[in-house]
Amino acid sequence: AELLLRKPFLTGRGGDYTQLDVIFTVFGTPTESNWPDHKALPLPAQGLTWNDCSPQMPFNDYFSAAPRDAISLMRSMLVLDPNKRISASNALSHPYFNNNPPPTPKGKLVLT
């Protein structure tokens, strides 16, 4: 996300609570439908709650110049519920990595 935006994405300032507010502004607050186990986490288990909010704008709009498959990959990596996130091995098999131009072969990479 940061490579596409050329700046930090989901930047919270001032601690954990503001970081969560930033994340929830982009993805919406956790609910039983998008993260069934979220209430078992330490903060919600201690009674901390957030007002229900929907994402302020569609995720795709943050990355207007990105190809669809790049957005698809990012979206699957940034799912609130960790049980629903794409695995690293499945991420490497994502169609995004088959785009042209192909990656530079390892032997041609210049390492300094």
GROMACS .gro file of C-alpha atoms in nm:
model
  112
    1ALA     CA    1   0.000   0.000   0.000
    2GLU     CA    2   0.278   0.242   0.091
    3LEU     CA    3   0.459   0.178  -0.238
    4LEU     CA    4   0.148   0.271  -0.433
    5LEU     CA    5   0.065   0.576  -0.221
    6ARG     CA    6   0.425   0.687  -0.173
    7LYS     CA    7   0.341   0.763   0.188
    8PRO     CA    8   0.244   0.563   0.497
    9PHE     CA    9  -0.100   0.401   0.492
   10LEU     CA   10  -0.306   0.363   0.811
   11THR     CA   11  -0.088   0.602   1.011
   12GLY     CA   12  -0.207   0.637   1.368
   13ARG     CA   13  -0.062   0.898   1.598
   14GLY     CA   14  -0.071   0.889   1.972
   15GLY     CA   15  -0.100   0.522   2.060
   16ASP     CA   16  -0.303   0.209   2.013
   17TYR     CA   17  -0.647   0.370   2.031
   18THR     CA   18  -0.579   0.623   1.757
   19GLN     CA   19  -0.423   0.348   1.544
   20LEU     CA   20  -0.739   0.142   1.580
   21ASP     CA   21  -0.952   0.445   1.490
   22VAL     CA   22  -0.752   0.489   1.169
   23ILE     CA   23  -0.789   0.122   1.078
   24PHE     CA   24  -1.162   0.125   1.153
   25THR     CA   25  -1.209   0.440   0.943
   26VAL     CA   26  -1.076   0.251   0.641
   27PHE     CA   27  -1.222  -0.097   0.706
   28GLY     CA   28  -1.516  -0.030   0.937
   29THR     CA   29  -1.546  -0.148   1.295
   30PRO     CA   30  -1.534  -0.519   1.378
   31THR     CA   31  -1.873  -0.687   1.382
   32GLU     CA   32  -1.994  -1.042   1.428
   33SER     CA   33  -2.022  -1.074   1.050
   34ASN     CA   34  -1.675  -0.945   0.952
   35TRP     CA   35  -1.481  -1.078   1.257
   36PRO     CA   36  -1.682  -1.321   1.473
   37ASP     CA   37  -1.411  -1.363   1.741
   38HIS     CA   38  -1.324  -0.994   1.788
   39LYS     CA   39  -1.493  -0.970   2.129
   40ALA     CA   40  -1.246  -1.225   2.269
   41LEU     CA   41  -0.954  -0.984   2.210
   42PRO     CA   42  -0.810  -0.818   2.522
   43LEU     CA   43  -0.954  -0.467   2.478
   44PRO     CA   44  -1.310  -0.568   2.384
   45ALA     CA   45  -1.302  -0.838   2.654
   46GLN     CA   46  -1.230  -0.558   2.904
   47GLY     CA   47  -1.535  -0.367   2.781
   48LEU     CA   48  -1.375  -0.129   2.529
   49THR     CA   49  -1.606  -0.070   2.236
   50TRP     CA   50  -1.619   0.157   1.932
   51ASN     CA   51  -1.918   0.317   1.771
   52ASP     CA   52  -2.022   0.119   1.466
   53CYS     CA   53  -1.890   0.283   1.155
   54SER     CA   54  -1.873   0.184   0.793
   55PRO     CA   55  -1.568   0.257   0.583
   56GLN     CA   56  -1.557   0.629   0.492
   57MET     CA   57  -1.483   0.554   0.128
   58PRO     CA   58  -1.442   0.245  -0.088
   59PHE     CA   59  -1.103   0.078  -0.044
   60ASN     CA   60  -1.037   0.102  -0.420
   61ASP     CA   61  -1.060   0.481  -0.402
   62TYR     CA   62  -0.747   0.501  -0.186
   63PHE     CA   63  -0.553   0.342  -0.473
   64SER     CA   64  -0.708   0.495  -0.784
   65ALA     CA   65  -0.401   0.430  -1.001
   66ALA     CA   66  -0.352   0.068  -0.892
   67PRO     CA   67  -0.452  -0.224  -1.113
   68ARG     CA   68  -0.747  -0.432  -0.997
   69ASP     CA   69  -0.538  -0.735  -0.912
   70ALA     CA   70  -0.308  -0.524  -0.689
   71ILE     CA   71  -0.611  -0.395  -0.501
   72SER     CA   72  -0.747  -0.748  -0.476
   73LEU     CA   73  -0.419  -0.871  -0.325
   74MET     CA   74  -0.397  -0.581  -0.077
   75ARG     CA   75  -0.760  -0.623   0.024
   76SER     CA   76  -0.710  -0.994   0.089
   77MET     CA   77  -0.402  -0.919   0.303
   78LEU     CA   78  -0.573  -0.646   0.504
   79VAL     CA   79  -0.888  -0.829   0.616
   80LEU     CA   80  -0.977  -0.749   0.979
   81ASP     CA   81  -1.032  -1.112   1.077
   82PRO     CA   82  -0.691  -1.284   1.074
   83ASN     CA   83  -0.863  -1.619   1.010
   84LYS     CA   84  -0.993  -1.483   0.678
   85ARG     CA   85  -0.666  -1.321   0.559
   86ILE     CA   86  -0.482  -1.471   0.267
   87SER     CA   87  -0.186  -1.688   0.366
   88ALA     CA   88   0.164  -1.600   0.252
   89SER     CA   89   0.180  -1.900   0.020
   90ASN     CA   90  -0.159  -1.818  -0.134
   91ALA     CA   91  -0.058  -1.454  -0.168
   92LEU     CA   92   0.245  -1.560  -0.372
   93SER     CA   93   0.009  -1.748  -0.605
   94HIS     CA   94  -0.215  -1.443  -0.652
   95PRO     CA   95  -0.266  -1.333  -1.017
   96TYR     CA   96  -0.096  -1.000  -0.936
   97PHE     CA   97   0.241  -1.175  -0.950
   98ASN     CA   98   0.179  -1.295  -1.307
   99ASN     CA   99   0.143  -0.944  -1.451
  100ASN     CA  100   0.372  -0.806  -1.716
  101PRO     CA  101   0.646  -0.714  -1.692
  102PRO     CA  102   0.761  -1.033  -1.521
  103PRO     CA  103   0.997  -1.009  -1.223
  104THR     CA  104   1.366  -0.972  -1.295
  105PRO     CA  105   1.536  -1.313  -1.284
  106LYS     CA  106   1.742  -1.360  -0.966
  107GLY     CA  107   2.066  -1.390  -1.163
  108LYS     CA  108   2.016  -1.044  -1.313
  109LEU     CA  109   1.952  -0.865  -0.985
  110VAL     CA  110   2.233  -0.636  -0.881
  111LEU     CA  111   2.316  -0.679  -0.515
  112THR     CA  112   2.548  -0.423  -0.361
   0.00000   0.00000   0.00000
